[in-house]
JSON list of C-alpha atoms in Angstrom, two decimals:
[
{"chain": "A", "resi": 228, "resn": "MET", "atom": "CA", "xyz": [-2.65, -3.00, 18.42]},
{"chain": "A", "resi": 229, "resn": "TYR", "atom": "CA", "xyz": [-4.45, -5.83, 16.96]},
{"chain": "A", "resi": 230, "resn": "ASP", "atom": "CA", "xyz": [-4.77, -7.60, 20.34]},
{"chain": "A", "resi": 231, "resn": "LYS", "atom": "CA", "xyz": [-5.82, -4.35, 22.05]},
{"chain": "A", "resi": 232, "resn": "ILE", "atom": "CA", "xyz": [-8.92, -4.08, 19.66]},
{"chain": "A", "resi": 233, "resn": "ILE", "atom": "CA", "xyz": [-9.93, -7.58, 20.52]},
{"chain": "A", "resi": 234, "resn": "ASP", "atom": "CA", "xyz": [-9.69, -6.73, 24.24]},
{"chain": "A", "resi": 235, "resn": "LEU", "atom": "CA", "xyz": [-11.44, -3.50, 23.91]},
{"chain": "A", "resi": 236, "resn": "TYR", "atom": "CA", "xyz": [-14.46, -4.63, 21.89]},
{"chain": "A", "resi": 237, "resn": "ASN", "atom": "CA", "xyz": [-16.92, -7.68, 21.93]},
{"chain": "A", "resi": 238, "resn": "CYS", "atom": "CA", "xyz": [-15.47, -9.12, 18.73]},
{"chain": "A", "resi": 239, "resn": "GLU", "atom": "CA", "xyz": [-16.97, -12.00, 16.75]},
{"chain": "A", "resi": 240, "resn": "LYS", "atom": "CA", "xyz": [-14.85, -13.91, 14.39]},
{"chain": "A", "resi": 241, "resn": "ILE", "atom": "CA", "xyz": [-16.89, -14.02, 11.07]},
{"chain": "A", "resi": 242, "resn": "ALA", "atom": "CA", "xyz": [-14.35, -15.42, 8.53]},
{"chain": "A", "resi": 243, "resn": "GLU", "atom": "CA", "xyz": [-10.76, -16.28, 7.81]},
{"chain": "A", "resi": 244, "resn": "ILE", "atom": "CA", "xyz": [-8.47, -15.41, 4.97]},
{"chain": "A", "resi": 245, "resn": "HIS", "atom": "CA", "xyz": [-6.46, -18.51, 4.23]},
{"chain": "A", "resi": 246, "resn": "VAL", "atom": "CA", "xyz": [-3.02, -18.40, 2.73]},
{"chain": "A", "resi": 247, "resn": "CYS", "atom": "CA", "xyz": [-0.40, -21.10, 2.32]},
{"chain": "A", "resi": 248, "resn": "ASN", "atom": "CA", "xyz": [1.50, -20.11, 5.53]},
{"chain": "A", "resi": 249, "resn": "GLY", "atom": "CA", "xyz": [-1.44, -19.37, 7.85]},
{"chain": "A", "resi": 250, "resn": "SER", "atom": "CA", "xyz": [-4.79, -17.89, 8.30]},
{"chain": "A", "resi": 251, "resn": "TYR", "atom": "CA", "xyz": [-5.94, -14.32, 9.00]},
{"chain": "A", "resi": 252, "resn": "PRO", "atom": "CA", "xyz": [-9.23, -13.95, 11.03]},
{"chain": "A", "resi": 253, "resn": "ILE", "atom": "CA", "xyz": [-11.74, -11.32, 10.13]},
{"chain": "A", "resi": 254, "resn": "TYR", "atom": "CA", "xyz": [-13.57, -9.92, 13.14]},
{"chain": "A", "resi": 255, "resn": "LYS", "atom": "CA", "xyz": [-16.78, -7.93, 13.56]},
{"chain": "A", "resi": 256, "resn": "PHE", "atom": "CA", "xyz": [-17.96, -5.62, 16.40]},
{"chain": "A", "resi": 257, "resn": "ILE", "atom": "CA", "xyz": [-20.72, -3.05, 16.60]},
{"chain": "A", "resi": 258, "resn": "HIS", "atom": "CA", "xyz": [-19.68, 0.55, 17.13]},
{"chain": "A", "resi": 259, "resn": "GLU", "atom": "CA", "xyz": [-22.47, 3.17, 17.65]},
{"chain": "A", "resi": 260, "resn": "GLY", "atom": "CA", "xyz": [-24.91, 0.98, 15.91]},
{"chain": "A", "resi": 261, "resn": "LYS", "atom": "CA", "xyz": [-22.83, 0.27, 12.88]},
{"chain": "A", "resi": 262, "resn": "ASP", "atom": "CA", "xyz": [-21.16, -3.13, 11.99]},
{"chain": "A", "resi": 263, "resn": "ILE", "atom": "CA", "xyz": [-17.41, -2.79, 11.75]},
{"chain": "A", "resi": 264, "resn": "GLY", "atom": "CA", "xyz": [-15.14, -5.53, 10.42]},
{"chain": "A", "resi": 265, "resn": "PHE", "atom": "CA", "xyz": [-11.39, -5.58, 10.84]},
{"chain": "A", "resi": 266, "resn": "TYR", "atom": "CA", "xyz": [-8.46, -7.81, 10.04]},
{"chain": "A", "resi": 267, "resn": "LEU", "atom": "CA", "xyz": [-4.68, -7.57, 10.11]},
{"chain": "A", "resi": 268, "resn": "SER", "atom": "CA", "xyz": [-3.70, -6.70, 6.59]},
{"chain": "A", "resi": 269, "resn": "GLY", "atom": "CA", "xyz": [-0.79, -8.41, 4.81]},
{"chain": "A", "resi": 270, "resn": "ILE", "atom": "CA", "xyz": [2.36, -6.28, 4.17]},
{"chain": "A", "resi": 271, "resn": "GLY", "atom": "CA", "xyz": [2.96, -5.15, 0.61]},
{"chain": "A", "resi": 272, "resn": "SER", "atom": "CA", "xyz": [0.70, -4.31, -2.31]},
{"chain": "A", "resi": 273, "resn": "THR", "atom": "CA", "xyz": [0.10, -7.81, -3.42]},
{"chain": "A", "resi": 274, "resn": "LEU", "atom": "CA", "xyz": [-0.87, -9.22, 0.06]},
{"chain": "A", "resi": 275, "resn": "ALA", "atom": "CA", "xyz": [-2.88, -6.12, 1.07]},
{"chain": "A", "resi": 276, "resn": "ALA", "atom": "CA", "xyz": [-4.75, -5.86, -2.09]},
{"chain": "A", "resi": 277, "resn": "GLN", "atom": "CA", "xyz": [-5.48, -9.57, -2.30]},
{"chain": "A", "resi": 278, "resn": "PHE", "atom": "CA", "xyz": [-6.81, -9.46, 1.28]},
{"chain": "A", "resi": 279, "resn": "CYS", "atom": "CA", "xyz": [-9.30, -6.77, 0.23]},
{"chain": "A", "resi": 280, "resn": "ILE", "atom": "CA", "xyz": [-10.57, -9.13, -2.52]},
{"chain": "A", "resi": 281, "resn": "GLU", "atom": "CA", "xyz": [-10.75, -11.99, -0.12]},
{"chain": "A", "resi": 282, "resn": "ALA", "atom": "CA", "xyz": [-12.57, -9.86, 2.55]},
{"chain": "A", "resi": 283, "resn": "ASN", "atom": "CA", "xyz": [-15.08, -8.85, -0.08]},
{"chain": "A", "resi": 284, "resn": "TRP", "atom": "CA", "xyz": [-15.69, -12.48, -1.14]},
{"chain": "A", "resi": 285, "resn": "LEU", "atom": "CA", "xyz": [-16.09, -13.66, 2.45]},
{"chain": "A", "resi": 286, "resn": "THR", "atom": "CA", "xyz": [-18.06, -10.77, 3.98]},
{"chain": "A", "resi": 287, "resn": "GLY", "atom": "CA", "xyz": [-19.40, -8.61, 1.22]},
{"chain": "A", "resi": 288, "resn": "ALA", "atom": "CA", "xyz": [-17.43, -5.61, 2.36]},
{"chain": "A", "resi": 289, "resn": "THR", "atom": "CA", "xyz": [-16.92, -2.89, -0.17]},
{"chain": "A", "resi": 290, "resn": "GLN", "atom": "CA", "xyz": [-15.52, 0.04, 1.88]},
{"chain": "A", "resi": 291, "resn": "PHE", "atom": "CA", "xyz": [-12.03, -0.43, 3.21]},
{"chain": "A", "resi": 292, "resn": "ILE", "atom": "CA", "xyz": [-10.20, 1.99, 5.68]},
{"chain": "A", "resi": 293, "resn": "MET", "atom": "CA", "xyz": [-6.47, 1.38, 5.51]},
{"chain": "A", "resi": 294, "resn": "SER", "atom": "CA", "xyz": [-3.93, 3.01, 7.67]},
{"chain": "A", "resi": 295, "resn": "GLY", "atom": "CA", "xyz": [-0.31, 2.22, 8.65]},
{"chain": "A", "resi": 296, "resn": "SER", "atom": "CA", "xyz": [3.18, 3.49, 8.98]},
{"chain": "A", "resi": 297, "resn": "ALA", "atom": "CA", "xyz": [5.25, 5.24, 6.36]},
{"chain": "A", "resi": 298, "resn": "GLY", "atom": "CA", "xyz": [8.67, 6.71, 5.91]},
{"chain": "A", "resi": 299, "resn": "SER", "atom": "CA", "xyz": [8.87, 10.45, 5.62]},
{"chain": "A", "resi": 300, "resn": "LEU", "atom": "CA", "xyz": [10.59, 11.97, 2.60]},
{"chain": "A", "resi": 301, "resn": "ASP", "atom": "CA", "xyz": [10.09, 15.46, 3.96]},
{"chain": "A", "resi": 302, "resn": "LYS", "atom": "CA", "xyz": [10.33, 15.81, 7.63]},
{"chain": "A", "resi": 303, "resn": "GLU", "atom": "CA", "xyz": [9.38, 19.54, 7.66]},
{"chain": "A", "resi": 304, "resn": "LYS", "atom": "CA", "xyz": [6.08, 18.86, 5.92]},
{"chain": "A", "resi": 305, "resn": "THR", "atom": "CA", "xyz": [5.17, 15.62, 7.78]},
{"chain": "A", "resi": 306, "resn": "ASP", "atom": "CA", "xyz": [6.44, 16.26, 11.31]},
{"chain": "A", "resi": 307, "resn": "ASN", "atom": "CA", "xyz": [3.63, 15.66, 13.89]},
{"chain": "A", "resi": 308, "resn": "LYS", "atom": "CA", "xyz": [1.10, 15.37, 11.13]},
{"chain": "A", "resi": 309, "resn": "PHE", "atom": "CA", "xyz": [-0.74, 12.46, 9.44]},
{"chain": "A", "resi": 310, "resn": "VAL", "atom": "CA", "xyz": [-0.36, 12.12, 5.74]},
{"chain": "A", "resi": 311, "resn": "ILE", "atom": "CA", "xyz": [-3.35, 11.88, 3.48]},
{"chain": "A", "resi": 312, "resn": "PRO", "atom": "CA", "xyz": [-2.12, 10.60, 0.04]},
{"chain": "A", "resi": 313, "resn": "THR", "atom": "CA", "xyz": [-3.42, 12.24, -3.06]},
{"chain": "A", "resi": 314, "resn": "GLU", "atom": "CA", "xyz": [-1.56, 10.12, -5.51]},
{"chain": "A", "resi": 315, "resn": "SER", "atom": "CA", "xyz": [0.81, 7.16, -5.32]},
{"chain": "A", "resi": 316, "resn": "TYR", "atom": "CA", "xyz": [3.95, 6.43, -7.34]},
{"chain": "A", "resi": 317, "resn": "ARG", "atom": "CA", "xyz": [3.49, 2.90, -8.71]},
{"chain": "A", "resi": 318, "resn": "ASP", "atom": "CA", "xyz": [6.87, 1.31, -7.87]},
{"chain": "A", "resi": 319, "resn": "GLU", "atom": "CA", "xyz": [5.43, -2.06, -7.27]},
{"chain": "A", "resi": 320, "resn": "GLY", "atom": "CA", "xyz": [3.78, -4.79, -9.44]},
{"chain": "A", "resi": 321, "resn": "MET", "atom": "CA", "xyz": [0.22, -5.45, -8.28]},
{"chain": "A", "resi": 322, "resn": "SER", "atom": "CA", "xyz": [-1.27, -2.18, -9.67]},
{"chain": "A", "resi": 323, "resn": "TYR", "atom": "CA", "xyz": [-0.26, -2.86, -13.22]},
{"chain": "A", "resi": 324, "resn": "HIS", "atom": "CA", "xyz": [-2.45, -6.01, -13.35]},
{"chain": "A", "resi": 325, "resn": "TYR", "atom": "CA", "xyz": [-5.52, -3.89, -12.44]},
{"chain": "A", "resi": 326, "resn": "ALA", "atom": "CA", "xyz": [-4.98, -0.46, -13.92]},
{"chain": "A", "resi": 327, "resn": "LYS", "atom": "CA", "xyz": [-3.50, 0.95, -17.14]},
{"chain": "A", "resi": 328, "resn": "ALA", "atom": "CA", "xyz": [0.21, 1.55, -16.90]},
{"chain": "A", "resi": 329, "resn": "ASP", "atom": "CA", "xyz": [1.05, 5.18, -15.63]},
{"chain": "A", "resi": 330, "resn": "ASP", "atom": "CA", "xyz": [3.50, 6.52, -13.17]},
{"chain": "A", "resi": 331, "resn": "TYR", "atom": "CA", "xyz": [0.92, 7.48, -10.61]},
{"chain": "A", "resi": 332, "resn": "ILE", "atom": "CA", "xyz": [-2.49, 6.38, -9.50]},
{"chain": "A", "resi": 333, "resn": "GLU", "atom": "CA", "xyz": [-5.04, 8.83, -8.02]},
{"chain": "A", "resi": 334, "resn": "ILE", "atom": "CA", "xyz": [-6.17, 8.14, -4.45]},
{"chain": "A", "resi": 335, "resn": "ASN", "atom": "CA", "xyz": [-9.92, 8.89, -5.01]},
{"chain": "A", "resi": 336, "resn": "ASN", "atom": "CA", "xyz": [-11.18, 9.50, -1.55]},
{"chain": "A", "resi": 337, "resn": "SER", "atom": "CA", "xyz": [-8.28, 11.71, -0.46]},
{"chain": "A", "resi": 338, "resn": "LYS", "atom": "CA", "xyz": [-10.58, 14.78, -0.35]},
{"chain": "A", "resi": 339, "resn": "LYS", "atom": "CA", "xyz": [-13.15, 12.90, 1.81]},
{"chain": "A", "resi": 340, "resn": "VAL", "atom": "CA", "xyz": [-10.61, 11.88, 4.30]},
{"chain": "A", "resi": 341, "resn": "ALA", "atom": "CA", "xyz": [-9.22, 15.33, 4.48]},
{"chain": "A", "resi": 342, "resn": "GLU", "atom": "CA", "xyz": [-12.75, 16.73, 5.14]},
{"chain": "A", "resi": 343, "resn": "ILE", "atom": "CA", "xyz": [-13.16, 14.28, 8.10]},
{"chain": "A", "resi": 344, "resn": "PHE", "atom": "CA", "xyz": [-9.78, 15.17, 9.50]},
{"chain": "A", "resi": 345, "resn": "ASP", "atom": "CA", "xyz": [-10.87, 18.78, 9.45]},
{"chain": "A", "resi": 346, "resn": "ILE", "atom": "CA", "xyz": [-14.04, 17.98, 11.29]},
{"chain": "A", "resi": 347, "resn": "LEU", "atom": "CA", "xyz": [-11.86, 16.01, 13.87]},
{"chain": "A", "resi": 348, "resn": "GLU", "atom": "CA", "xyz": [-9.40, 18.91, 13.95]},
{"chain": "A", "resi": 349, "resn": "LEU", "atom": "CA", "xyz": [-6.52, 16.60, 13.40]},
{"chain": "A", "resi": 350, "resn": "PRO", "atom": "CA", "xyz": [-3.16, 17.65, 11.90]},
{"chain": "A", "resi": 351, "resn": "TYR", "atom": "CA", "xyz": [-2.39, 16.45, 8.46]},
{"chain": "A", "resi": 352, "resn": "VAL", "atom": "CA", "xyz": [-0.72, 17.13, 5.14]},
{"chain": "A", "resi": 353, "resn": "GLN", "atom": "CA", "xyz": [-1.90, 16.01, 1.71]},
{"chain": "A", "resi": 354, "resn": "GLY", "atom": "CA", "xyz": [0.45, 15.00, -1.02]},
{"chain": "A", "resi": 355, "resn": "ARG", "atom": "CA", "xyz": [2.00, 12.37, -3.24]},
{"chain": "A", "resi": 356, "resn": "VAL", "atom": "CA", "xyz": [3.37, 9.19, -1.79]},
{"chain": "A", "resi": 357, "resn": "TRP", "atom": "CA", "xyz": [5.66, 6.46, -3.19]},
{"chain": "A", "resi": 358, "resn": "THR", "atom": "CA", "xyz": [4.52, 2.75, -3.06]},
{"chain": "A", "resi": 359, "resn": "THR", "atom": "CA", "xyz": [7.51, 0.45, -3.28]},
{"chain": "A", "resi": 360, "resn": "ASP", "atom": "CA", "xyz": [7.76, -3.42, -2.85]},
{"chain": "A", "resi": 361, "resn": "ALA", "atom": "CA", "xyz": [11.59, -3.26, -2.32]},
{"chain": "A", "resi": 362, "resn": "MET", "atom": "CA", "xyz": [12.09, -1.48, 1.02]},
{"chain": "A", "resi": 363, "resn": "MET", "atom": "CA", "xyz": [15.83, -2.25, 1.01]},
{"chain": "A", "resi": 364, "resn": "ARG", "atom": "CA", "xyz": [16.20, -0.37, -2.37]},
{"chain": "A", "resi": 365, "resn": "GLU", "atom": "CA", "xyz": [15.02, 3.03, -1.21]},
{"chain": "A", "resi": 366, "resn": "THR", "atom": "CA", "xyz": [18.46, 4.34, -2.28]},
{"chain": "A", "resi": 367, "resn": "LYS", "atom": "CA", "xyz": [19.63, 7.98, -2.00]},
{"chain": "A", "resi": 368, "resn": "ASN", "atom": "CA", "xyz": [19.16, 8.43, -5.72]},
{"chain": "A", "resi": 369, "resn": "ASN", "atom": "CA", "xyz": [15.64, 6.98, -5.72]},
{"chain": "A", "resi": 370, "resn": "VAL", "atom": "CA", "xyz": [14.65, 9.05, -2.64]},
{"chain": "A", "resi": 371, "resn": "GLU", "atom": "CA", "xyz": [15.87, 12.18, -4.26]},
{"chain": "A", "resi": 372, "resn": "VAL", "atom": "CA", "xyz": [14.01, 11.56, -7.52]},
{"chain": "A", "resi": 373, "resn": "ARG", "atom": "CA", "xyz": [10.82, 10.87, -5.66]},
{"chain": "A", "resi": 374, "resn": "LYS", "atom": "CA", "xyz": [11.25, 14.01, -3.46]},
{"chain": "A", "resi": 375, "resn": "ASN", "atom": "CA", "xyz": [11.81, 16.03, -6.57]},
{"chain": "A", "resi": 376, "resn": "ASP", "atom": "CA", "xyz": [8.67, 14.61, -8.02]},
{"chain": "A", "resi": 377, "resn": "GLY", "atom": "CA", "xyz": [6.76, 15.89, -5.01]},
{"chain": "A", "resi": 378, "resn": "CYS", "atom": "CA", "xyz": [6.47, 12.65, -2.97]},
{"chain": "A", "resi": 379, "resn": "ILE", "atom": "CA", "xyz": [6.38, 13.29, 0.81]},
{"chain": "A", "resi": 380, "resn": "ALA", "atom": "CA", "xyz": [6.26, 9.70, 2.19]},
{"chain": "A", "resi": 381, "resn": "VAL", "atom": "CA", "xyz": [7.06, 6.16, 1.15]},
{"chain": "A", "resi": 382, "resn": "GLU", "atom": "CA", "xyz": [4.99, 3.00, 1.97]},
{"chain": "A", "resi": 383, "resn": "MET", "atom": "CA", "xyz": [4.36, -0.56, 0.60]},
{"chain": "A", "resi": 384, "resn": "GLU", "atom": "CA", "xyz": [0.65, -1.03, -0.13]},
{"chain": "A", "resi": 385, "resn": "LEU", "atom": "CA", "xyz": [-1.32, 1.92, -1.30]},
{"chain": "A", "resi": 386, "resn": "ALA", "atom": "CA", "xyz": [-0.90, 1.87, -5.22]},
{"chain": "A", "resi": 387, "resn": "GLY", "atom": "CA", "xyz": [-1.93, -1.83, -5.53]},
{"chain": "A", "resi": 388, "resn": "VAL", "atom": "CA", "xyz": [-4.86, -1.64, -2.99]},
{"chain": "A", "resi": 389, "resn": "GLN", "atom": "CA", "xyz": [-6.12, 1.53, -4.87]},
{"chain": "A", "resi": 390, "resn": "ALA", "atom": "CA", "xyz": [-5.83, -0.20, -8.29]},
{"chain": "A", "resi": 391, "resn": "VAL", "atom": "CA", "xyz": [-7.64, -3.24, -7.01]},
{"chain": "A", "resi": 392, "resn": "SER", "atom": "CA", "xyz": [-10.33, -1.09, -5.35]},
{"chain": "A", "resi": 393, "resn": "ASP", "atom": "CA", "xyz": [-10.90, 0.85, -8.62]},
{"chain": "A", "resi": 394, "resn": "PHE", "atom": "CA", "xyz": [-11.12, -2.41, -10.51]},
{"chain": "A", "resi": 395, "resn": "HIS", "atom": "CA", "xyz": [-13.65, -4.07, -8.31]},
{"chain": "A", "resi": 396, "resn": "GLY", "atom": "CA", "xyz": [-15.72, -1.03, -7.29]},
{"chain": "A", "resi": 397, "resn": "PHE", "atom": "CA", "xyz": [-14.47, -0.80, -3.77]},
{"chain": "A", "resi": 398, "resn": "GLU", "atom": "CA", "xyz": [-14.10, 2.55, -1.83]},
{"chain": "A", "resi": 399, "resn": "LEU", "atom": "CA", "xyz": [-10.65, 2.96, -0.22]},
{"chain": "A", "resi": 400, "resn": "TYR", "atom": "CA", "xyz": [-10.02, 5.51, 2.52]},
{"chain": "A", "resi": 401, "resn": "ASN", "atom": "CA", "xyz": [-6.33, 5.87, 3.46]},
{"chain": "A", "resi": 402, "resn": "PHE", "atom": "CA", "xyz": [-4.14, 7.86, 5.81]},
{"chain": "A", "resi": 403, "resn": "LEU", "atom": "CA", "xyz": [-0.68, 7.29, 7.14]},
{"chain": "A", "resi": 404, "resn": "ALA", "atom": "CA", "xyz": [1.53, 8.05, 10.14]},
{"chain": "A", "resi": 405, "resn": "THR", "atom": "CA", "xyz": [5.17, 8.66, 9.42]},
{"chain": "A", "resi": 406, "resn": "GLY", "atom": "CA", "xyz": [7.62, 7.06, 11.76]},
{"chain": "A", "resi": 407, "resn": "ASP", "atom": "CA", "xyz": [11.10, 6.76, 10.16]},
{"chain": "A", "resi": 408, "resn": "VAL", "atom": "CA", "xyz": [12.61, 9.59, 8.10]},
{"chain": "A", "resi": 409, "resn": "LEU", "atom": "CA", "xyz": [14.63, 8.93, 4.90]},
{"chain": "A", "resi": 410, "resn": "ALA", "atom": "CA", "xyz": [16.90, 12.03, 4.85]},
{"chain": "A", "resi": 411, "resn": "GLU", "atom": "CA", "xyz": [19.69, 12.78, 2.53]},
{"chain": "A", "resi": 412, "resn": "ASN", "atom": "CA", "xyz": [22.59, 11.84, 4.80]},
{"chain": "A", "resi": 413, "resn": "GLU", "atom": "CA", "xyz": [20.97, 9.67, 7.50]},
{"chain": "A", "resi": 414, "resn": "TYR", "atom": "CA", "xyz": [18.09, 7.38, 8.45]},
{"chain": "A", "resi": 415, "resn": "GLU", "atom": "CA", "xyz": [16.04, 8.24, 11.54]},
{"chain": "A", "resi": 416, "resn": "ILE", "atom": "CA", "xyz": [13.87, 5.58, 13.25]},
{"chain": "A", "resi": 417, "resn": "ASP", "atom": "CA", "xyz": [12.83, 7.48, 16.40]},
{"chain": "A", "resi": 418, "resn": "GLY", "atom": "CA", "xyz": [9.10, 7.54, 15.57]},
{"chain": "A", "resi": 419, "resn": "LEU", "atom": "CA", "xyz": [8.73, 4.23, 14.00]},
{"chain": "A", "resi": 420, "resn": "SER", "atom": "CA", "xyz": [7.45, 2.12, 16.93]},
{"chain": "A", "resi": 421, "resn": "ASP", "atom": "CA", "xyz": [4.86, 4.67, 17.76]},
{"chain": "A", "resi": 422, "resn": "ALA", "atom": "CA", "xyz": [3.77, 4.94, 14.15]},
{"chain": "A", "resi": 423, "resn": "ASN", "atom": "CA", "xyz": [3.37, 1.06, 13.97]},
{"chain": "A", "resi": 424, "resn": "HIS", "atom": "CA", "xyz": [1.63, 0.44, 17.18]},
{"chain": "A", "resi": 425, "resn": "ASN", "atom": "CA", "xyz": [-0.22, 3.58, 18.45]},
{"chain": "A", "resi": 426, "resn": "MET", "atom": "CA", "xyz": [-4.02, 3.09, 18.83]},
{"chain": "A", "resi": 427, "resn": "ASP", "atom": "CA", "xyz": [-4.85, 6.51, 17.53]},
{"chain": "A", "resi": 428, "resn": "LYS", "atom": "CA", "xyz": [-5.00, 5.36, 13.92]},
{"chain": "A", "resi": 429, "resn": "PHE", "atom": "CA", "xyz": [-7.63, 2.74, 14.84]},
{"chain": "A", "resi": 430, "resn": "PHE", "atom": "CA", "xyz": [-9.81, 5.33, 16.59]},
{"chain": "A", "resi": 431, "resn": "ILE", "atom": "CA", "xyz": [-9.51, 7.73, 13.64]},
{"chain": "A", "resi": 432, "resn": "GLY", "atom": "CA", "xyz": [-10.56, 4.82, 11.43]},
{"chain": "A", "resi": 433, "resn": "LEU", "atom": "CA", "xyz": [-13.72, 4.50, 13.48]},
{"chain": "A", "resi": 434, "resn": "GLU", "atom": "CA", "xyz": [-14.47, 8.12, 13.01]},
{"chain": "A", "resi": 435, "resn": "ILE", "atom": "CA", "xyz": [-14.01, 7.64, 9.29]},
{"chain": "A", "resi": 436, "resn": "ALA", "atom": "CA", "xyz": [-16.33, 4.69, 9.34]},
{"chain": "A", "resi": 437, "resn": "LYS", "atom": "CA", "xyz": [-19.08, 6.62, 11.03]},
{"chain": "A", "resi": 438, "resn": "ARG", "atom": "CA", "xyz": [-18.94, 9.22, 8.25]},
{"chain": "A", "resi": 439, "resn": "ILE", "atom": "CA", "xyz": [-18.96, 7.15, 5.09]}
]
């Protein structure tokens, strides 16, 4: 998907995020008269949140649209729908360095994202999600506890990125596409590739960018 964006648009490299094992370029292009910056985010709350901070330092950006794949915890609710998180369970470390300790962090712009999805007539469901930094420890017991608490999806970045955004005064707009399904007795991966690589999330992101 990243390469397709570069092929589709007249992109200009405006900065680089440097980390010890490589560099992540930040590109800019103009869409309907508006400057749009994009970069490939790091995986996990720590990297994803730190990249937002670095992008702000390098470019002055204060509005971030973040989308990615997630695991469904409730196939009936999420099937063929995007997930717009309302709160995220903080099962990671980054958020606790930027926000007061609590089980959940509110996703401030959930309502705004839902309003834009309504305008675009896109299918979605709003609900709690679970941010974890230990994807191999999504055990049956943990899944059941989070489901009983109202979580409908699990991902790895949102809680930390929201906490950093709140701390630094950034605006975060997030939506997710579920691919794999964590069910009680099985693990389904049928939709994972499409959730990771489909270009629809990028074009939806552009529509959000036009309206914020």
